[in-house]
Coordinates of C-alpha atoms and ligand atoms in Angstrom, one line a residue:
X14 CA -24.5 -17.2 -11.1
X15 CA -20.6 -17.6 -11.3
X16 CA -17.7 -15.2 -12.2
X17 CA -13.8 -15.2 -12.6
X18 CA -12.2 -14.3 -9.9
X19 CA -8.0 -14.4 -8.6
X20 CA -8.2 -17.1 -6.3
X21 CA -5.4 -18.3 -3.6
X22 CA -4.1 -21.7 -4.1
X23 CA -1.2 -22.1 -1.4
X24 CA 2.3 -20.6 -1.8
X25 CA 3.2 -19.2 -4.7
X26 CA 0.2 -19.9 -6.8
X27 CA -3.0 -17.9 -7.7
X28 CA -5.6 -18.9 -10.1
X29 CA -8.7 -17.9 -11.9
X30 CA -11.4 -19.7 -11.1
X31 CA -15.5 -19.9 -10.9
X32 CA -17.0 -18.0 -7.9
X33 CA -20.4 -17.4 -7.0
X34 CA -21.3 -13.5 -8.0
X35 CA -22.0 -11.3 -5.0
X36 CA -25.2 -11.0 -3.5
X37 CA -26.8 -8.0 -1.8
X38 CA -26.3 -9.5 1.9
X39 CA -27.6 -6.5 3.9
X40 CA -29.5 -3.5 2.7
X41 CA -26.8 -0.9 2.8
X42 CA -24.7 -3.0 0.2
X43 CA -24.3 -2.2 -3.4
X44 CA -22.5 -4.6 -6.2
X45 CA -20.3 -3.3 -8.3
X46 CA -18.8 -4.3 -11.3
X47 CA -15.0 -3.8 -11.4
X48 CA -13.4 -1.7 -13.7
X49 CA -10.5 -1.6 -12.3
X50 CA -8.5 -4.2 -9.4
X51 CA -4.5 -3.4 -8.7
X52 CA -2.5 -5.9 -7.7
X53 CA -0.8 -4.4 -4.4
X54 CA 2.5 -5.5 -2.3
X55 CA 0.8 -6.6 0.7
X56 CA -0.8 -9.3 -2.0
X57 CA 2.3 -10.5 -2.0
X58 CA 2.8 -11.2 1.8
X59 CA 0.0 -13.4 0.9
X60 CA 1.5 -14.9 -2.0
X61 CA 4.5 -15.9 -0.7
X62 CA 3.1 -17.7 2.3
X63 CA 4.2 -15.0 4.6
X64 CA 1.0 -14.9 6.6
X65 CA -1.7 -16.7 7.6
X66 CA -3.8 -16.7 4.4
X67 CA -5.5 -20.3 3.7
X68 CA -6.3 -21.2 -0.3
X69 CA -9.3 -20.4 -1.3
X70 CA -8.9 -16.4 -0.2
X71 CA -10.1 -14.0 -3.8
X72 CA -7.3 -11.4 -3.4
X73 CA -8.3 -7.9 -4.0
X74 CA -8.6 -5.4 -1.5
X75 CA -7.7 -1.8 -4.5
X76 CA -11.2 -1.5 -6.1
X77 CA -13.6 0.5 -8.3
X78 CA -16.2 0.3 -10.5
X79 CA -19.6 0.7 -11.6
X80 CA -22.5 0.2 -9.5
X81 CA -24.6 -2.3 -10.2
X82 CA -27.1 -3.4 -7.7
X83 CA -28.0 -1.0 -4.7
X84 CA -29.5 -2.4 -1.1
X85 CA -32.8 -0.5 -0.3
X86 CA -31.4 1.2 2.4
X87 CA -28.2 2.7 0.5
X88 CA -29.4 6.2 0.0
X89 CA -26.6 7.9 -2.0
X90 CA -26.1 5.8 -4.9
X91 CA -27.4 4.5 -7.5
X92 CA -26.6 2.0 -10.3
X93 CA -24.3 3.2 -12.9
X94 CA -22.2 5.4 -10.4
X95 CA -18.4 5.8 -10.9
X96 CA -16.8 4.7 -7.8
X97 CA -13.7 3.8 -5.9
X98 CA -13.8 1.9 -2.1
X99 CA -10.9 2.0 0.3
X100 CA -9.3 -0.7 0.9
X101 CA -10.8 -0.6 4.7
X102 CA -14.1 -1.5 5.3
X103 CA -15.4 0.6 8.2
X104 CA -19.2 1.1 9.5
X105 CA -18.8 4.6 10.2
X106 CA -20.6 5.7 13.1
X107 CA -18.2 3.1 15.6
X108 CA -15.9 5.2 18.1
X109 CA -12.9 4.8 15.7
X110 CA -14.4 5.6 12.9
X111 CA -16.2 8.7 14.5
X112 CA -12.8 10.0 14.4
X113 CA -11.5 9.4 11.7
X114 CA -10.0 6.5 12.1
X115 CA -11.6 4.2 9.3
X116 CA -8.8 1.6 9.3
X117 CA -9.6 0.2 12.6
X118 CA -13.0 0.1 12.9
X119 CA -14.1 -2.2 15.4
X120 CA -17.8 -3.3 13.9
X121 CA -16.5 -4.7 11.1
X122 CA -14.2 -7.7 11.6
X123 CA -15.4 -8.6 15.2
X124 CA -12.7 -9.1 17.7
X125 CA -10.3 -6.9 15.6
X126 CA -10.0 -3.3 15.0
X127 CA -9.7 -3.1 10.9
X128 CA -11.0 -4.9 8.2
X129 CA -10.0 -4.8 4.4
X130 CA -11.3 -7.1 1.3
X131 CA -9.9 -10.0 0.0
X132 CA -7.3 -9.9 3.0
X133 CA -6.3 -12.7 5.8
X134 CA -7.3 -11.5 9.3
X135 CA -9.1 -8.8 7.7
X136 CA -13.1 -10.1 7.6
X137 CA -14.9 -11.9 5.7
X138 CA -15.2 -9.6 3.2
X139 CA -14.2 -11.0 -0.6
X140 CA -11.4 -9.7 -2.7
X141 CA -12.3 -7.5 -5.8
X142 CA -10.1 -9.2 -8.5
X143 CA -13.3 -11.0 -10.1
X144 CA -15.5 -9.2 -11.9
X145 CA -18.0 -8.0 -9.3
X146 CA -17.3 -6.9 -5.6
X147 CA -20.0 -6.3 -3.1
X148 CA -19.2 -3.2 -0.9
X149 CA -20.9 -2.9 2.9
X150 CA -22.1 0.4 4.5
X151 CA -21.7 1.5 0.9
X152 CA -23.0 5.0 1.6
X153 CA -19.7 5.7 3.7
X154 CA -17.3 3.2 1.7
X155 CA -18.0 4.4 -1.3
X156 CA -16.3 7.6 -3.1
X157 CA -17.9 8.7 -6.1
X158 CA -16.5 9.9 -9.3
X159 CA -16.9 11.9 -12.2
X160 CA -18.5 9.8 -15.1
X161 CA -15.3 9.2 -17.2
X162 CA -11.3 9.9 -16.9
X163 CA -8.2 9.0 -15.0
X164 CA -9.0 5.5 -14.4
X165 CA -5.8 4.5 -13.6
X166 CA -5.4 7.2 -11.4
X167 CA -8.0 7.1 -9.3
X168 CA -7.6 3.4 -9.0
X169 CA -4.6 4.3 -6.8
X170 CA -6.9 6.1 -4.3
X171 CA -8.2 2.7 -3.1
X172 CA -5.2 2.0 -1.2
X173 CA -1.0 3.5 -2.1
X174 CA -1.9 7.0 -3.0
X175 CA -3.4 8.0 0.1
X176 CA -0.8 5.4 2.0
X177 CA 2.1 7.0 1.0
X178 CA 0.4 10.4 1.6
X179 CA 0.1 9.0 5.5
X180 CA 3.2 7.8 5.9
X181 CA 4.0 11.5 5.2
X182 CA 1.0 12.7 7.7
X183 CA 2.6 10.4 10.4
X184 CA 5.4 12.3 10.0
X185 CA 4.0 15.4 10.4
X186 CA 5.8 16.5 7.2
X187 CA 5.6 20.0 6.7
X188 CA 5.8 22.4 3.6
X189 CA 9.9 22.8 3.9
X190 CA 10.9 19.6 5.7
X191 CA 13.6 17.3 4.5
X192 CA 12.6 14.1 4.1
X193 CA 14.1 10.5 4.0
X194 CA 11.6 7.9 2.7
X195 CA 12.9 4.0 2.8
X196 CA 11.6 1.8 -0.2
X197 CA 11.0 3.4 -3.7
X198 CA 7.8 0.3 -4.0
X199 CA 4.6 2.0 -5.3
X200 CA 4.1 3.4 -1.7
X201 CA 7.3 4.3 -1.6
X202 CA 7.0 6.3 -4.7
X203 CA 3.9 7.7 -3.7
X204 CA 5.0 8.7 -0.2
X205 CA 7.7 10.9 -2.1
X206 CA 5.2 12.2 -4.5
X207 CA 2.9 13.5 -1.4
X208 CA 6.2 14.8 0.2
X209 CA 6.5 16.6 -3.5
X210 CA 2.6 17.9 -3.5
X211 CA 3.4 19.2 -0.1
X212 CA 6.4 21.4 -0.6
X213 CA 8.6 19.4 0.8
X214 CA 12.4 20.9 0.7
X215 CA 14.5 17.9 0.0
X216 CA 13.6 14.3 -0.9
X217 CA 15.6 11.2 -0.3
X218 CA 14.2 7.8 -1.5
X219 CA 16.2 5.2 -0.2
X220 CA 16.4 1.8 -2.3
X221 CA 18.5 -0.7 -4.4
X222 CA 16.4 -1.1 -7.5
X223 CA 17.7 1.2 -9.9
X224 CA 14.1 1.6 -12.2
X225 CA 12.6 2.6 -9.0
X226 CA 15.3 5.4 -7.8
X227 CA 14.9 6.9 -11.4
X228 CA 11.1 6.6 -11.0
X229 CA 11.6 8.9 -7.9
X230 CA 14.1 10.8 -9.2
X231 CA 12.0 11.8 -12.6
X232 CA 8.6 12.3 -10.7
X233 CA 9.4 13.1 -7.3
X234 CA 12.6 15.5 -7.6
X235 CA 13.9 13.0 -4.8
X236 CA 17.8 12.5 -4.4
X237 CA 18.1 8.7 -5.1
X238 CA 20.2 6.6 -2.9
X239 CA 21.2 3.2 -3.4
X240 CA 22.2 1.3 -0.4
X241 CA 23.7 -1.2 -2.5
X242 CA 26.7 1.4 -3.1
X243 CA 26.9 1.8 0.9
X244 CA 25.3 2.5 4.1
X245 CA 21.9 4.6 3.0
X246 CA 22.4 6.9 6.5
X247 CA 25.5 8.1 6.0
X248 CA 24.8 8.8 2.2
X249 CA 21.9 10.9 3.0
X250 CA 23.9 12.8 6.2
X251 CA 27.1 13.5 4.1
X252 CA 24.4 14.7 1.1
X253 CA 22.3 16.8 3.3
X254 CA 24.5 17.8 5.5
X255 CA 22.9 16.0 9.3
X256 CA 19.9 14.5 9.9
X257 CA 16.7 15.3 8.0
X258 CA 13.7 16.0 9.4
X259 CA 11.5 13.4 8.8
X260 CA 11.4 9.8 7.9
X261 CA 9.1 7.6 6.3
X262 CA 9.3 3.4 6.4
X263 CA 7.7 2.3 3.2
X264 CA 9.1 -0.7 3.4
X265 CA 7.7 -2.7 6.4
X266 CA 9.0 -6.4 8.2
X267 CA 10.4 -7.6 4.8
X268 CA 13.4 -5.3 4.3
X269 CA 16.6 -6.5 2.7
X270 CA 19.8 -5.7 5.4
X271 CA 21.8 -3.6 3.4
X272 CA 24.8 -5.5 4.9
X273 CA 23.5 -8.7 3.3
X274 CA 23.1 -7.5 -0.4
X275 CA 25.6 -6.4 -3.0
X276 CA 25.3 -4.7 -6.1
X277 CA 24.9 -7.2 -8.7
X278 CA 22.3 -10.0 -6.7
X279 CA 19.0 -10.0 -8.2
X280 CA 16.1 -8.2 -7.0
X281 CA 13.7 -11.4 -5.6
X282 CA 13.3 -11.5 -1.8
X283 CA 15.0 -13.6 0.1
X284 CA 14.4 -14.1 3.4
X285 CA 17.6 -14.8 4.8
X286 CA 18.7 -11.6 3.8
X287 CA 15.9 -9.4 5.9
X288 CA 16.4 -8.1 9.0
X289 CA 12.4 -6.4 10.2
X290 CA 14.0 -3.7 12.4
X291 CA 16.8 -2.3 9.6
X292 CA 14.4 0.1 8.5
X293 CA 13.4 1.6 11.5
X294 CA 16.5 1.8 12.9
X295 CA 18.1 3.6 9.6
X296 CA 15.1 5.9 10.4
X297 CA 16.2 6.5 13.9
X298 CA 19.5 7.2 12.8
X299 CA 18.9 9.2 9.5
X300 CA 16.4 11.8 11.4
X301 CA 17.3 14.5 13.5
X302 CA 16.9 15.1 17.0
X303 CA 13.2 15.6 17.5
X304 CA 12.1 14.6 14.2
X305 CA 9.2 12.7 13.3
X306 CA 8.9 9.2 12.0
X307 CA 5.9 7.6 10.0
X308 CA 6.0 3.7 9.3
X309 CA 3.1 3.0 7.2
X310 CA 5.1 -0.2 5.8
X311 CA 3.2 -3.0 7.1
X312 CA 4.5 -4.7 10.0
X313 CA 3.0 -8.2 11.6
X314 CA 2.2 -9.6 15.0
X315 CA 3.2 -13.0 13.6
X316 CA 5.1 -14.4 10.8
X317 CA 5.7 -17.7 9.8
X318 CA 8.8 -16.7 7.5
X319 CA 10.5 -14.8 9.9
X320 CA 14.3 -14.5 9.7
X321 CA 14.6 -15.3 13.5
X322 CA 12.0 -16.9 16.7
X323 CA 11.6 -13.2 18.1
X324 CA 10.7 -11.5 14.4
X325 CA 8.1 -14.9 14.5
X326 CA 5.9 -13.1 17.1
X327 CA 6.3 -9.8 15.8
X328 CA 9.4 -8.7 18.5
X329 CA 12.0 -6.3 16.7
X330 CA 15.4 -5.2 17.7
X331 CA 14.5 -1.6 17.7
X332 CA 17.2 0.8 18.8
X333 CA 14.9 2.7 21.4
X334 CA 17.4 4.1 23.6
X335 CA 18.8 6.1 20.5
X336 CA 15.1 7.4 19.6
X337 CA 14.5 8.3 23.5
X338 CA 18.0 10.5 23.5
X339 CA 17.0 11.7 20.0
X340 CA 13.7 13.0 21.7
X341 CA 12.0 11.3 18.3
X342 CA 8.4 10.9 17.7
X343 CA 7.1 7.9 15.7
X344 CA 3.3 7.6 14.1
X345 CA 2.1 4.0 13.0
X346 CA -0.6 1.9 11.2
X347 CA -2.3 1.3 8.0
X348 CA -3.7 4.2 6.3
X349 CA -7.6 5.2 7.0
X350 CA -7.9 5.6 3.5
X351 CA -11.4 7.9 3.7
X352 CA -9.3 11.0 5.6
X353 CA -7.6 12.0 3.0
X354 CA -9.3 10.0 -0.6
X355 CA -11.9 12.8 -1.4
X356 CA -9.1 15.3 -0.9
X357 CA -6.5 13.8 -2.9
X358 CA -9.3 13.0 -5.6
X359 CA -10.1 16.5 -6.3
X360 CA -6.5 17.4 -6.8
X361 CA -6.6 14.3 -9.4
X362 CA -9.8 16.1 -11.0
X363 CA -7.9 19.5 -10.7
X364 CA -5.2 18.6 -12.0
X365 CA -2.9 18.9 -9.3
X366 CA -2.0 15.4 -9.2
X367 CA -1.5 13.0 -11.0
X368 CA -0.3 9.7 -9.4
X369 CA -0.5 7.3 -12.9
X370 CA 2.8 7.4 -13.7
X371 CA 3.5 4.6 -11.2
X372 CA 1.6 2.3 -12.9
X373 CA 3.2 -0.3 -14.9
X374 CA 1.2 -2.5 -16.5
X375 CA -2.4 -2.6 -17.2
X376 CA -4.2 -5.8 -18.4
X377 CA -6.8 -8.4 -18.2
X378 CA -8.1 -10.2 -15.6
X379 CA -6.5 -13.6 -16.8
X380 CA -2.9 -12.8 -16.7
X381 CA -3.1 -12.3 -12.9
X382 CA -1.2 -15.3 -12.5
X383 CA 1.3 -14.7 -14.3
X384 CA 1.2 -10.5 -13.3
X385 CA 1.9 -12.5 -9.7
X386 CA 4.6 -14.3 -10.2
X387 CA 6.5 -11.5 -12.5
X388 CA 5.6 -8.9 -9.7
X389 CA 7.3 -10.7 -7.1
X390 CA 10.3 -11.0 -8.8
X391 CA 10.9 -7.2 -8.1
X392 CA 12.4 -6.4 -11.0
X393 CA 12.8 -7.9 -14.7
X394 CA 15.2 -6.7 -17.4
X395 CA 13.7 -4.9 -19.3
X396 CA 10.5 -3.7 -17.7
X397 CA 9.8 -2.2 -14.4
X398 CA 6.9 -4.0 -12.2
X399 CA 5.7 -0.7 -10.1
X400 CA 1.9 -1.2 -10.3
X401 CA -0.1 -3.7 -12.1
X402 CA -3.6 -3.0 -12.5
X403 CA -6.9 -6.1 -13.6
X404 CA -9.3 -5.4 -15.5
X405 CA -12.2 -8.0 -16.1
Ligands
ZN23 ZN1 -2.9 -2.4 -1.2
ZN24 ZN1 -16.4 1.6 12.5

């Protein structure tokens, strides 16, 4: 049997094509059928040839559904369950994933610690942007949910909603804290929300896109700042008065150097504007002595775009003598999505959250090519591209 799926064709290009339909491959696997697939930044490393991803890859690694086929030795679920999978595969019982550290489990993508689906490096595991997604050691990846309601919503708690809530935990933010988080991207956003959720006493989301400032502005009570009207660090110092407390990097290798933009140049990346270690080193710089950095913007050992040889193999320029005198601590990685999904779904169910308003655009599996192609543009002029969600 065969099914649509978003398939890579090189640089630039994705298409829908015929796939075979999962199979149950080992008894604790169920099939699902997808309700819902997002469309997610890191894609877009992908996408625009900035890793090591070969044509042929079915993108998707933000997924839930229906189940629809259950392995015999799956002993939780059963078909017609409401559910969502992290975008980590993990096995569960390795040492990593004994404590709590889901996204870098060691059983799953041998040789690696971490593995994700539809992702280069990441396994062998297929991309949910088709319309059926086989999930391993389903009993453990699989969150359940309540039989109808907040799609859209709980869509996000496959992979940005509890990544922006980490970059916050890597942080150590704190009911009280002031908080700087670089990059107002859906994890961006969603980094300030968490900070929001969590009491945080001040809120500075750093960007140059101005959709996205008043996205953070309107949902996040964060103080915008636009670093295309001057250096972000000193506009948060002179607004808050020193250095805040924490820091969060939403924004990862790609960032634009402030000092090559200007107000007025459109939002696309370009890569001769990016300096990798900008971020971090605005971080450094914007938190006070013995504050805490979290960088849950992805960062790569290799990268075949890089500005410079030494960003190619993953070195940075980080200012580590000023972090050492500023006695800072730093937290890093990708997000084990299952420490903190069943939490922040509750407070979805509750009512306490309610993370849909940084979704964009919702619409059929088909228009994923062009959804691509208008999402990495940033920014178009009439319409914001925050968070675009598939459906089959
Ligand atoms: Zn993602
Ligand atoms: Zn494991």
């Amino acid at each position: 049997m065969s099914m649509k799926a978003v398939v890579f064709q090189g640089e630039n290009e994705v298409a829908i094509e015929d796939v075979d339909e999962p199979e149950i491959e080992h008894p604790n696997d169920v099939v699902i059928n997808i309700t819902t697939s997002a469309i997610c930044g890191s894609d877009l490393h992908m996408y625009e040839g900035r890793t090591a991803a070969e044509p042929g890859i079915v993108f998707g690694h933000e997924n839930m559904g229906v189940v629809s086929e259950v392995g015999d030795a799956v002993t939780t679920l059963e078909e017609g369950d409401r559910i969502v999978a992290p975008f980590n595969v993990a096995c569960g019982f390795c040492e990593n994933c004994e404590n709590g550290y889901t996204g870098f489990c060691t059983n799953v993508n041998p040789g690696f610690a971490g593995g994700a689906y539809g992702y280069v490096a990441m396994g062998p595991y297929k991309g949910g942007q088709a319309d059926k997604l086989r999930i391993p050691y389903a009993d453990f990846n699989a969150l359940e949910l309540p039989e109808e309601g907040h799609e859209d919503s709980f869509s996000l708690l496959a992979d940005i909603f509890p990544t922006g809530w980490h970059g916050t935990e890597l942080a150590n933010l704190e009911a009280g804290d002031s908080v700087a988080v670089f990059g107002a991207g859906p994890v961006g956003l969603m980094a300030a929300y968490s900070a929001k959720l969590k009491g945080a006493a001040e809120i500075y989301s750093i960007d140059r896109v101005p959709s996205r400032l008043e996205m953070a502005e309107e949902h996040c009570d964060a103080h915008p700042i636009n670093f295309d009207e001057g250096d972000p660090v000193e506009q948060i110092k002179e607004q808050h008065g020193g250095g805040v407390d924490k820091g969060v990097d939403a924004v990862g290798y790609q960032a634009l150097d402030p000092e090559e933009t200007d107000k007025g140049d459109d939002y696309a990346y370009d890569p001769a504007k990016e300096n990798p270690a900008v971020v971090i080193n605005s971080l450094i710089r914007a938190v006070r002595p013995t504050g805490e950095l979290g960088i849950p913007g992805l960062y790569v050992p290799e990268d075949p775009g890089a500005p410079d040889e030494m960003a190619a193999q993953g070195r940075l320029g980080i200012d580590f003598g000023l972090l050492f005198e500023k006695g800072q601590k730093l937290g890093t990685g990708q997000c084990n999505v299952k420490s903190y999904n069943r939490k922040l779904r509750d407070m979805i169910i509750e009512g306490r959250a309610d993370p849909s308003w940084v979704v964009s655009h919702r619409v059929g599996l088909d228009q994923a090519p062009e959804m691509y192609e208008r999402f990495d543009d940033r920014e178009e002029e009439d319409e914001a591209f925050t968070k675009v969600l598939l459906e089959p």
